[in-house]
Short mmCIF file of C-alpha atoms in Angstrom, two decimals:
data_model
loop_
_atom_site.label_atom_id
_atom_site.label_comp_id
_atom_site.label_asym_id
_atom_site.label_seq_id
_atom_site.Cartn_x
_atom_site.Cartn_y
_atom_site.Cartn_z
CA MET S 1 89.21 -109.81 -104.87
CA GLY S 2 86.06 -108.83 -102.99
CA LEU S 3 86.24 -106.68 -99.91
CA LYS S 4 85.82 -108.59 -96.45
CA GLY S 5 82.62 -108.52 -94.95
CA PHE S 6 82.15 -105.68 -92.24
CA ASP S 7 81.57 -107.07 -88.72
CA ASN S 8 78.81 -104.51 -87.33
CA ILE S 9 79.16 -105.82 -83.65
CA TRP S 10 79.75 -103.41 -80.81
CA TYR S 11 80.82 -104.70 -77.40
CA CYS S 12 81.41 -103.15 -73.97
CA ASP S 13 84.77 -104.24 -72.62
CA LYS S 14 83.81 -103.92 -68.86
CA CYS S 15 80.32 -105.96 -69.22
CA ASP S 16 81.30 -108.38 -71.93
CA ILE S 17 78.07 -107.46 -73.81
CA HIS S 18 77.58 -107.27 -77.34
CA PHE S 19 75.18 -105.60 -79.74
CA LYS S 20 74.93 -106.52 -83.38
CA ASP S 21 73.65 -103.89 -85.86
CA GLU S 22 72.63 -101.47 -83.08
CA ASP S 23 73.84 -98.25 -85.04
CA ASP S 24 72.31 -95.73 -82.59
CA TYR S 25 73.96 -97.13 -79.41
CA ILE S 26 77.12 -95.18 -78.25
CA TYR S 27 77.43 -95.97 -74.76
CA CYS S 28 76.79 -99.22 -72.75
CA PRO S 29 73.30 -99.37 -71.43
CA ASN S 30 74.52 -101.41 -68.42
CA CYS S 31 77.55 -99.21 -67.35
CA GLY S 32 77.77 -96.17 -69.57
CA ASP S 33 81.19 -96.90 -70.98
CA VAL S 34 81.70 -96.42 -74.86
CA LEU S 35 80.99 -99.38 -76.96
CA LYS S 36 83.67 -100.60 -79.38
CA ASN S 37 83.89 -102.22 -82.57
CA ASP S 38 87.03 -103.75 -83.88
CA TRP S 39 87.01 -102.29 -87.27
CA TYR S 40 86.19 -98.76 -85.66
CA GLN S 41 89.19 -99.15 -83.32
CA MET S 42 91.56 -99.99 -86.17
CA ALA S 43 90.25 -96.87 -88.22
CA LEU S 44 90.53 -94.83 -85.05
CA GLN S 45 94.09 -95.90 -84.25
CA SER S 46 95.43 -95.45 -87.76
CA ILE S 47 94.01 -91.63 -87.71
CA GLU S 48 95.21 -91.10 -84.34
CA LYS S 49 98.68 -92.33 -85.40
CA TYR S 50 98.73 -90.25 -88.52
CA LEU S 51 97.64 -87.13 -86.82
CA ASN S 52 100.14 -87.37 -83.75
CA GLU S 53 102.95 -87.91 -86.36
CA THR S 54 101.92 -85.04 -88.40
CA SER S 55 102.29 -81.21 -87.46
CA GLN S 56 102.35 -78.06 -89.59
CA SER S 57 104.05 -74.97 -89.72
CA VAL S 58 101.81 -71.78 -88.92
CA CYS S 59 102.28 -68.08 -89.47
CA GLU S 60 100.85 -66.32 -86.52
CA ASP S 61 100.97 -62.98 -88.42
CA CYS S 62 99.44 -64.24 -91.81
CA CYS S 63 97.15 -66.87 -90.00
CA GLU S 64 98.25 -69.10 -92.83
CA GLU S 65 99.37 -73.22 -92.68
CA PHE S 66 102.20 -74.47 -94.56
CA ASP S 67 104.17 -77.66 -94.93
CA ILE S 68 106.17 -78.77 -91.89
CA SER S 69 109.24 -78.45 -93.94
CA TYR S 70 108.81 -74.77 -94.13
CA ASN S 71 110.46 -72.75 -91.32
CA PHE S 72 109.72 -69.15 -92.51
CA CYS S 73 106.57 -67.81 -93.94
CA PRO S 74 106.79 -67.44 -97.97
CA LEU S 75 104.48 -64.47 -97.33
CA CYS S 76 105.88 -62.25 -94.65
CA SER S 77 109.36 -64.13 -93.80
CA ASN S 78 108.49 -64.43 -90.18
CA LYS S 79 109.29 -67.63 -88.37
CA LEU S 80 106.57 -70.30 -88.40
CA LYS S 81 105.45 -71.99 -85.56
CA LYS S 82 105.35 -75.62 -85.23
CA GLU S 83 101.94 -77.10 -84.29
CA SER S 84 100.46 -80.45 -84.04
CA ILE S 85 97.10 -81.09 -85.63
CA MET S 86 95.88 -83.74 -83.51
CA GLY S 87 93.06 -82.78 -81.03
CA GLU S 88 91.99 -85.48 -78.85
CA ILE S 89 90.07 -88.74 -78.53
CA ARG S 90 86.62 -88.00 -77.07
CA LYS S 91 84.53 -89.59 -74.62
CA ASP S 92 82.49 -90.96 -77.34
CA ASN S 93 85.30 -92.53 -79.17
CA SER S 94 85.16 -89.82 -81.71
CA ILE S 95 88.50 -87.87 -82.87
CA THR S 96 89.09 -84.24 -83.23
CA ALA S 97 91.94 -82.23 -85.01
CA TYR S 98 92.66 -78.80 -85.86
CA TRP S 99 91.51 -77.50 -89.46
CA ASN S 100 91.85 -73.92 -90.52
CA GLY S 101 92.72 -73.10 -86.97
CA GLU S 102 89.50 -74.51 -85.55
CA GLU S 103 89.25 -77.92 -83.40
CA ILE S 104 86.53 -80.10 -85.25
CA CYS S 105 85.28 -83.35 -85.01
CA VAL S 106 87.02 -85.54 -88.07
CA PHE S 107 85.71 -89.01 -87.24
CA ASP S 108 82.96 -90.49 -85.22
CA LYS S 109 80.58 -93.61 -85.52
CA ASN S 110 78.32 -92.01 -88.00
CA ASP S 111 81.45 -91.21 -90.56
CA PHE S 112 82.44 -95.04 -89.85
CA LEU S 113 79.13 -96.64 -90.52
CA ASP S 114 78.86 -94.44 -93.92
CA SER S 115 82.01 -96.17 -95.36
CA PRO S 116 83.59 -98.95 -92.80
CA HIS S 117 85.97 -100.01 -95.14
CA PHE S 118 87.71 -96.60 -96.17
CA SER S 119 86.38 -93.98 -93.78
CA GLY S 120 89.80 -94.03 -91.85
CA THR S 121 91.75 -93.59 -95.08
CA ILE S 122 89.70 -90.85 -96.26
CA VAL S 123 90.26 -88.65 -93.16
CA ILE S 124 93.84 -89.34 -93.58
CA ASP S 125 93.82 -88.24 -97.27
CA CYS S 126 92.08 -84.97 -96.26
CA PHE S 127 94.86 -84.01 -94.13
CA LYS S 128 97.62 -85.24 -96.53
CA TRP S 129 96.26 -82.96 -99.51
CA LYS S 130 95.15 -80.23 -97.50
CA ASN S 131 98.23 -77.90 -98.13
CA ARG S 132 98.06 -78.61 -101.95
CA LEU S 133 94.48 -78.03 -102.10
CA ASP S 134 94.62 -74.61 -100.22
CA TYR S 135 97.31 -73.49 -102.54
CA LYS S 136 95.66 -74.95 -105.76
CA LEU S 137 92.36 -73.31 -104.93
CA GLU S 138 94.03 -69.76 -104.56
CA SER S 139 96.28 -70.16 -107.63
CA ASP S 140 93.53 -71.54 -109.78
CA PHE S 141 91.35 -68.38 -109.14
CA LEU S 142 94.30 -65.83 -109.34
CA LYS S 143 94.97 -67.43 -113.08
CA ILE S 144 91.68 -66.31 -114.04
CA ASP S 145 91.86 -63.02 -112.45
CA GLU S 146 89.08 -63.75 -109.65
CA LYS S 147 89.53 -63.42 -106.07
CA PRO S 148 90.17 -66.82 -104.44
CA PRO S 149 87.06 -68.13 -102.36
CA GLN S 150 87.63 -69.11 -98.62
CA LYS S 151 89.44 -72.10 -98.02
CA LEU S 152 87.76 -75.81 -98.05
CA SER S 153 86.06 -76.81 -95.10
CA PHE S 154 86.93 -80.24 -93.82
CA ALA S 155 83.31 -81.45 -94.87
CA GLU S 156 84.12 -80.10 -98.52
CA THR S 157 87.51 -81.59 -98.60
CA TYR S 158 85.97 -84.82 -97.38
CA SER S 159 83.28 -84.90 -99.98
CA ILE S 160 86.23 -84.95 -102.51
CA PHE S 161 87.85 -87.99 -101.19
CA ASN S 162 84.65 -89.79 -99.92
CA LYS S 163 84.43 -91.84 -103.12
CA ARG S 164 86.03 -95.27 -102.46
CA GLY S 165 82.69 -96.60 -101.30
CA SER S 166 81.66 -96.05 -104.85
CA GLY S 167 84.71 -97.81 -106.13
CA ILE S 168 86.81 -94.89 -107.05
CA ILE S 169 90.17 -93.52 -105.78
CA VAL S 170 90.98 -89.83 -106.46
CA ARG S 171 94.35 -89.97 -108.22
CA ASP S 172 94.60 -86.13 -108.97
CA ILE S 173 93.17 -82.70 -108.45
CA LEU S 174 93.08 -80.96 -111.85
CA GLU S 175 91.70 -77.62 -111.38
CA PHE S 176 89.33 -75.66 -109.27
CA LEU S 177 86.85 -73.55 -111.21
CA PRO S 178 84.05 -70.76 -110.32
CA LYS S 179 81.73 -72.49 -112.76
CA TYR S 180 81.64 -75.65 -114.85
CA THR S 181 80.68 -75.59 -118.64
CA GLU S 182 81.28 -77.56 -121.62
CA ASP S 183 84.15 -75.22 -122.38
CA ASN S 184 85.88 -76.96 -119.23
CA SER S 185 85.49 -80.40 -120.47
CA ASP S 186 88.60 -82.38 -120.75
CA HIS S 187 87.26 -85.32 -123.27
CA LYS S 188 90.09 -84.49 -125.32
CA LYS S 189 92.60 -85.71 -123.01
CA PRO S 190 92.66 -89.63 -123.72
CA ALA S 191 95.66 -90.09 -121.18
CA PHE S 192 93.22 -89.92 -118.06
CA ASP S 193 91.17 -92.79 -117.25
CA HIS S 194 88.22 -90.67 -116.29
CA ILE S 195 87.68 -87.11 -115.40
CA ASN S 196 84.93 -86.29 -112.83
CA ILE S 197 83.42 -82.89 -111.73
CA LEU S 198 82.35 -82.07 -108.15
CA LYS S 199 80.19 -79.19 -107.15
CA ILE S 200 81.86 -78.15 -103.69
CA ARG S 201 79.55 -75.01 -102.93
CA ASP S 202 77.89 -72.28 -105.09
CA ASP S 203 80.16 -71.07 -107.88
CA LEU S 204 83.00 -73.54 -106.71
CA TYR S 205 83.73 -76.64 -108.69
CA VAL S 206 86.82 -79.12 -108.73
CA LYS S 207 87.89 -81.32 -111.58
CA ILE S 208 89.40 -84.58 -110.32
CA VAL S 209 90.95 -87.66 -112.02
CA VAL S 210 89.83 -90.97 -110.72
CA ASP S 211 90.87 -94.40 -110.78
CA TYR S 212 88.25 -97.30 -110.59
CA ILE S 213 88.73 -99.97 -107.96
CA GLU S 214 88.16 -103.52 -108.76
CA TYR S 215 86.53 -105.19 -105.88
#
Protein backbone atom coordinates (compact mmCIF):
# COMPACT_ATOMS: atom_id res chain seq x y z
CA MET A 1 0.00 0.00 0.00
CA GLY A 2 1.43 3.37 -1.04
CA LEU A 3 1.95 6.35 1.22
CA LYS A 4 -0.62 9.13 1.14
CA GLY A 5 0.58 12.09 -0.88
CA PHE A 6 2.03 14.95 1.16
CA ASP A 7 -0.01 18.16 1.06
CA ASN A 8 2.59 20.94 1.17
CA ILE A 9 0.11 23.77 1.75
CA TRP A 10 0.93 26.25 4.52
CA TYR A 11 -1.75 28.60 5.81
CA CYS A 12 -2.36 31.47 8.20
CA ASP A 13 -5.25 30.93 10.64
CA LYS A 14 -5.76 34.65 11.14
CA CYS A 15 -5.70 35.85 7.52
CA ASP A 16 -7.05 32.67 5.86
CA ILE A 17 -4.21 32.89 3.33
CA HIS A 18 -2.76 29.71 1.82
CA PHE A 19 0.72 29.23 0.37
CA LYS A 20 1.57 26.16 -1.69
CA ASP A 21 5.17 24.89 -1.77
CA GLU A 22 6.55 28.04 -0.13
CA ASP A 23 9.18 26.13 1.79
CA ASP A 24 11.06 29.27 2.86
CA TYR A 25 8.03 30.90 4.49
CA ILE A 26 7.76 30.50 8.26
CA TYR A 27 5.63 33.54 9.08
CA CYS A 28 2.63 35.06 7.32
CA PRO A 29 3.81 38.05 5.23
CA ASN A 30 0.49 39.79 5.99
CA CYS A 31 0.17 39.55 9.81
CA GLY A 32 3.39 37.92 11.05
CA ASP A 33 1.73 34.84 12.61
CA VAL A 34 3.43 31.48 12.11
CA LEU A 35 2.20 29.53 9.10
CA LYS A 36 0.75 26.08 9.71
CA ASN A 37 0.45 22.85 7.79
CA ASP A 38 -1.94 20.07 8.84
CA TRP A 39 0.71 17.36 8.44
CA TYR A 40 3.26 19.40 10.35
CA GLN A 41 0.80 20.11 13.18
CA MET A 42 0.03 16.38 13.58
CA ALA A 43 3.74 15.55 13.79
CA LEU A 44 4.34 18.42 16.22
CA GLN A 45 1.46 17.32 18.45
CA SER A 46 2.65 13.69 18.54
CA ILE A 47 6.16 14.79 19.59
CA GLU A 48 4.80 17.23 22.16
CA LYS A 49 2.49 14.57 23.63
CA TYR A 50 5.32 12.01 23.91
CA LEU A 51 7.80 14.45 25.45
CA ASN A 52 5.25 15.80 27.92
CA GLU A 53 4.45 12.27 29.08
CA THR A 54 8.10 11.23 29.28
CA SER A 55 10.48 12.12 32.06
CA GLN A 56 13.86 10.84 33.19
CA SER A 57 15.81 10.21 36.36
CA VAL A 58 18.88 12.42 36.66
CA CYS A 59 21.82 12.13 39.04
CA GLU A 60 23.00 15.61 39.88
CA ASP A 61 26.31 14.29 41.26
CA CYS A 62 27.24 11.98 38.37
CA CYS A 63 25.53 14.15 35.71
CA GLU A 64 24.03 11.00 34.22
CA GLU A 65 20.50 10.29 32.96
CA PHE A 66 18.62 7.07 33.63
CA ASP A 67 15.25 5.51 32.95
CA ILE A 68 12.37 7.06 34.87
CA SER A 69 11.89 3.77 36.76
CA TYR A 70 15.26 4.31 38.53
CA ASN A 71 14.94 6.03 41.92
CA PHE A 72 18.59 5.78 42.99
CA CYS A 73 21.74 6.23 40.92
CA PRO A 74 23.31 2.86 40.00
CA LEU A 75 26.72 4.56 39.99
CA CYS A 76 26.77 6.40 43.33
CA SER A 77 23.48 5.37 45.02
CA ASN A 78 22.30 8.97 45.48
CA LYS A 79 18.59 9.70 45.09
CA LEU A 80 17.74 10.65 41.53
CA LYS A 81 15.87 13.77 40.47
CA LYS A 82 12.86 13.34 38.17
CA GLU A 83 12.93 15.76 35.26
CA SER A 84 10.79 16.34 32.19
CA ILE A 85 12.61 16.25 28.86
CA MET A 86 10.13 18.61 27.22
CA GLY A 87 11.39 22.08 26.40
CA GLU A 88 8.86 24.32 24.70
CA ILE A 89 7.05 25.16 21.49
CA ARG A 90 8.82 28.19 20.05
CA LYS A 91 7.28 31.12 18.21
CA ASP A 92 8.36 29.65 14.86
CA ASN A 93 6.41 26.42 15.63
CA SER A 94 9.56 24.42 16.35
CA ILE A 95 9.93 22.30 19.46
CA THR A 96 12.82 22.10 21.91
CA ALA A 97 13.75 19.38 24.39
CA TYR A 98 16.58 18.52 26.77
CA TRP A 99 19.28 16.22 25.43
CA ASN A 100 22.36 15.48 27.56
CA GLY A 101 21.40 18.37 29.81
CA GLU A 102 21.16 20.92 27.00
CA GLU A 103 18.00 22.38 25.52
CA ILE A 104 18.10 21.99 21.74
CA CYS A 105 15.73 22.22 18.80
CA VAL A 106 14.56 18.69 17.95
CA PHE A 107 11.92 19.48 15.32
CA ASP A 108 11.28 22.33 12.91
CA LYS A 109 10.01 22.96 9.39
CA ASN A 110 13.28 21.93 7.73
CA ASP A 111 13.32 18.57 9.55
CA PHE A 112 9.69 18.04 8.59
CA LEU A 113 10.18 18.83 4.90
CA ASP A 114 13.16 16.47 4.77
CA SER A 115 10.85 13.59 5.77
CA PRO A 116 7.18 14.70 6.02
CA HIS A 117 5.83 11.18 6.51
CA PHE A 118 8.24 10.02 9.22
CA SER A 119 10.04 12.95 10.88
CA GLY A 120 7.78 12.98 13.95
CA THR A 121 8.26 9.26 14.53
CA ILE A 122 12.03 9.61 14.08
CA VAL A 123 12.25 12.26 16.81
CA ILE A 124 10.22 10.08 19.20
CA ASP A 125 12.42 7.05 18.43
CA CYS A 126 15.53 9.07 19.31
CA PHE A 127 14.19 9.64 22.83
CA LYS A 128 12.82 6.11 23.22
CA TRP A 129 16.24 4.61 22.42
CA LYS A 130 18.45 7.21 24.12
CA ASN A 131 19.13 5.45 27.42
CA ARG A 132 19.82 2.16 25.72
CA LEU A 133 22.19 3.76 23.21
CA ASP A 134 24.08 5.61 25.97
CA TYR A 135 24.52 2.36 27.90
CA LYS A 136 25.42 0.29 24.83
CA LEU A 137 27.94 2.83 23.55
CA GLU A 138 29.80 2.70 26.86
CA SER A 139 29.58 -1.06 27.39
CA ASP A 140 30.61 -1.97 23.83
CA PHE A 141 33.81 0.08 24.13
CA LEU A 142 34.61 -1.23 27.60
CA LYS A 143 34.29 -4.79 26.25
CA ILE A 144 37.21 -4.13 23.94
CA ASP A 145 39.18 -2.26 26.61
CA GLU A 146 38.77 1.12 24.96
CA LYS A 147 37.71 4.37 26.59
CA PRO A 148 34.07 5.10 25.71
CA PRO A 149 33.55 8.14 23.49
CA GLN A 150 31.23 10.98 24.46
CA LYS A 151 27.50 10.28 24.30
CA LEU A 152 25.73 10.57 20.99
CA SER A 153 24.37 13.99 20.15
CA PHE A 154 20.75 14.30 19.10
CA ALA A 155 21.83 14.80 15.47
CA GLU A 156 23.94 11.62 15.59
CA THR A 157 21.08 9.64 17.08
CA TYR A 158 18.69 11.12 14.52
CA SER A 159 21.01 9.91 11.75
CA ILE A 160 20.56 6.31 12.93
CA PHE A 161 16.78 6.40 12.72
CA ASN A 162 16.40 8.77 9.77
CA LYS A 163 16.08 5.90 7.31
CA ARG A 164 12.33 5.48 6.96
CA GLY A 165 12.24 7.79 3.96
CA SER A 166 14.47 5.26 2.24
CA GLY A 167 12.07 2.45 3.14
CA ILE A 168 13.96 1.13 6.17
CA ILE A 169 13.01 0.70 9.82
CA VAL A 170 15.79 0.21 12.37
CA ARG A 171 14.93 -2.97 14.24
CA ASP A 172 17.94 -3.29 16.53
CA ILE A 173 21.31 -1.80 17.44
CA LEU A 174 23.89 -4.58 17.40
CA GLU A 175 27.17 -2.97 18.33
CA PHE A 176 29.19 0.23 18.48
CA LEU A 177 32.69 -0.03 17.04
CA PRO A 178 35.75 2.26 16.98
CA LYS A 179 36.33 1.19 13.36
CA TYR A 180 34.78 -1.09 10.81
CA THR A 181 36.62 -3.84 8.96
CA GLU A 182 35.64 -7.06 7.25
CA ASP A 183 36.34 -8.79 10.57
CA ASN A 184 33.24 -7.04 11.89
CA SER A 185 31.02 -8.38 9.13
CA ASP A 186 27.94 -10.35 10.14
CA HIS A 187 27.33 -12.03 6.79
CA LYS A 188 27.43 -15.38 8.61
CA LYS A 189 24.22 -14.53 10.48
CA PRO A 190 21.35 -15.43 8.11
CA ALA A 191 18.72 -14.85 10.81
CA PHE A 192 18.94 -11.11 10.18
CA ASP A 193 17.14 -9.65 7.18
CA HIS A 194 19.92 -7.16 6.55
CA ILE A 195 22.76 -5.58 8.48
CA ASN A 196 23.85 -2.03 7.86
CA ILE A 197 26.93 -0.15 9.02
CA LEU A 198 26.72 3.57 9.78
CA LYS A 199 29.60 5.93 10.39
CA ILE A 200 28.57 8.22 13.23
CA ARG A 201 31.80 10.19 13.56
CA ASP A 202 35.52 9.54 13.08
CA ASP A 203 36.39 6.28 14.89
CA LEU A 204 32.76 5.53 15.75
CA TYR A 205 30.54 3.16 13.79
CA VAL A 206 27.31 1.39 14.63
CA LYS A 207 25.96 -1.89 13.31
CA ILE A 208 22.17 -1.85 12.95
CA VAL A 209 19.59 -4.41 11.90
CA VAL A 210 16.91 -3.11 9.56
CA ASP A 211 13.63 -4.21 8.05
CA TYR A 212 12.46 -2.98 4.68
CA ILE A 213 9.16 -1.14 4.35
CA GLU A 214 6.88 -2.13 1.49
CA TYR A 215 5.16 1.00 0.23
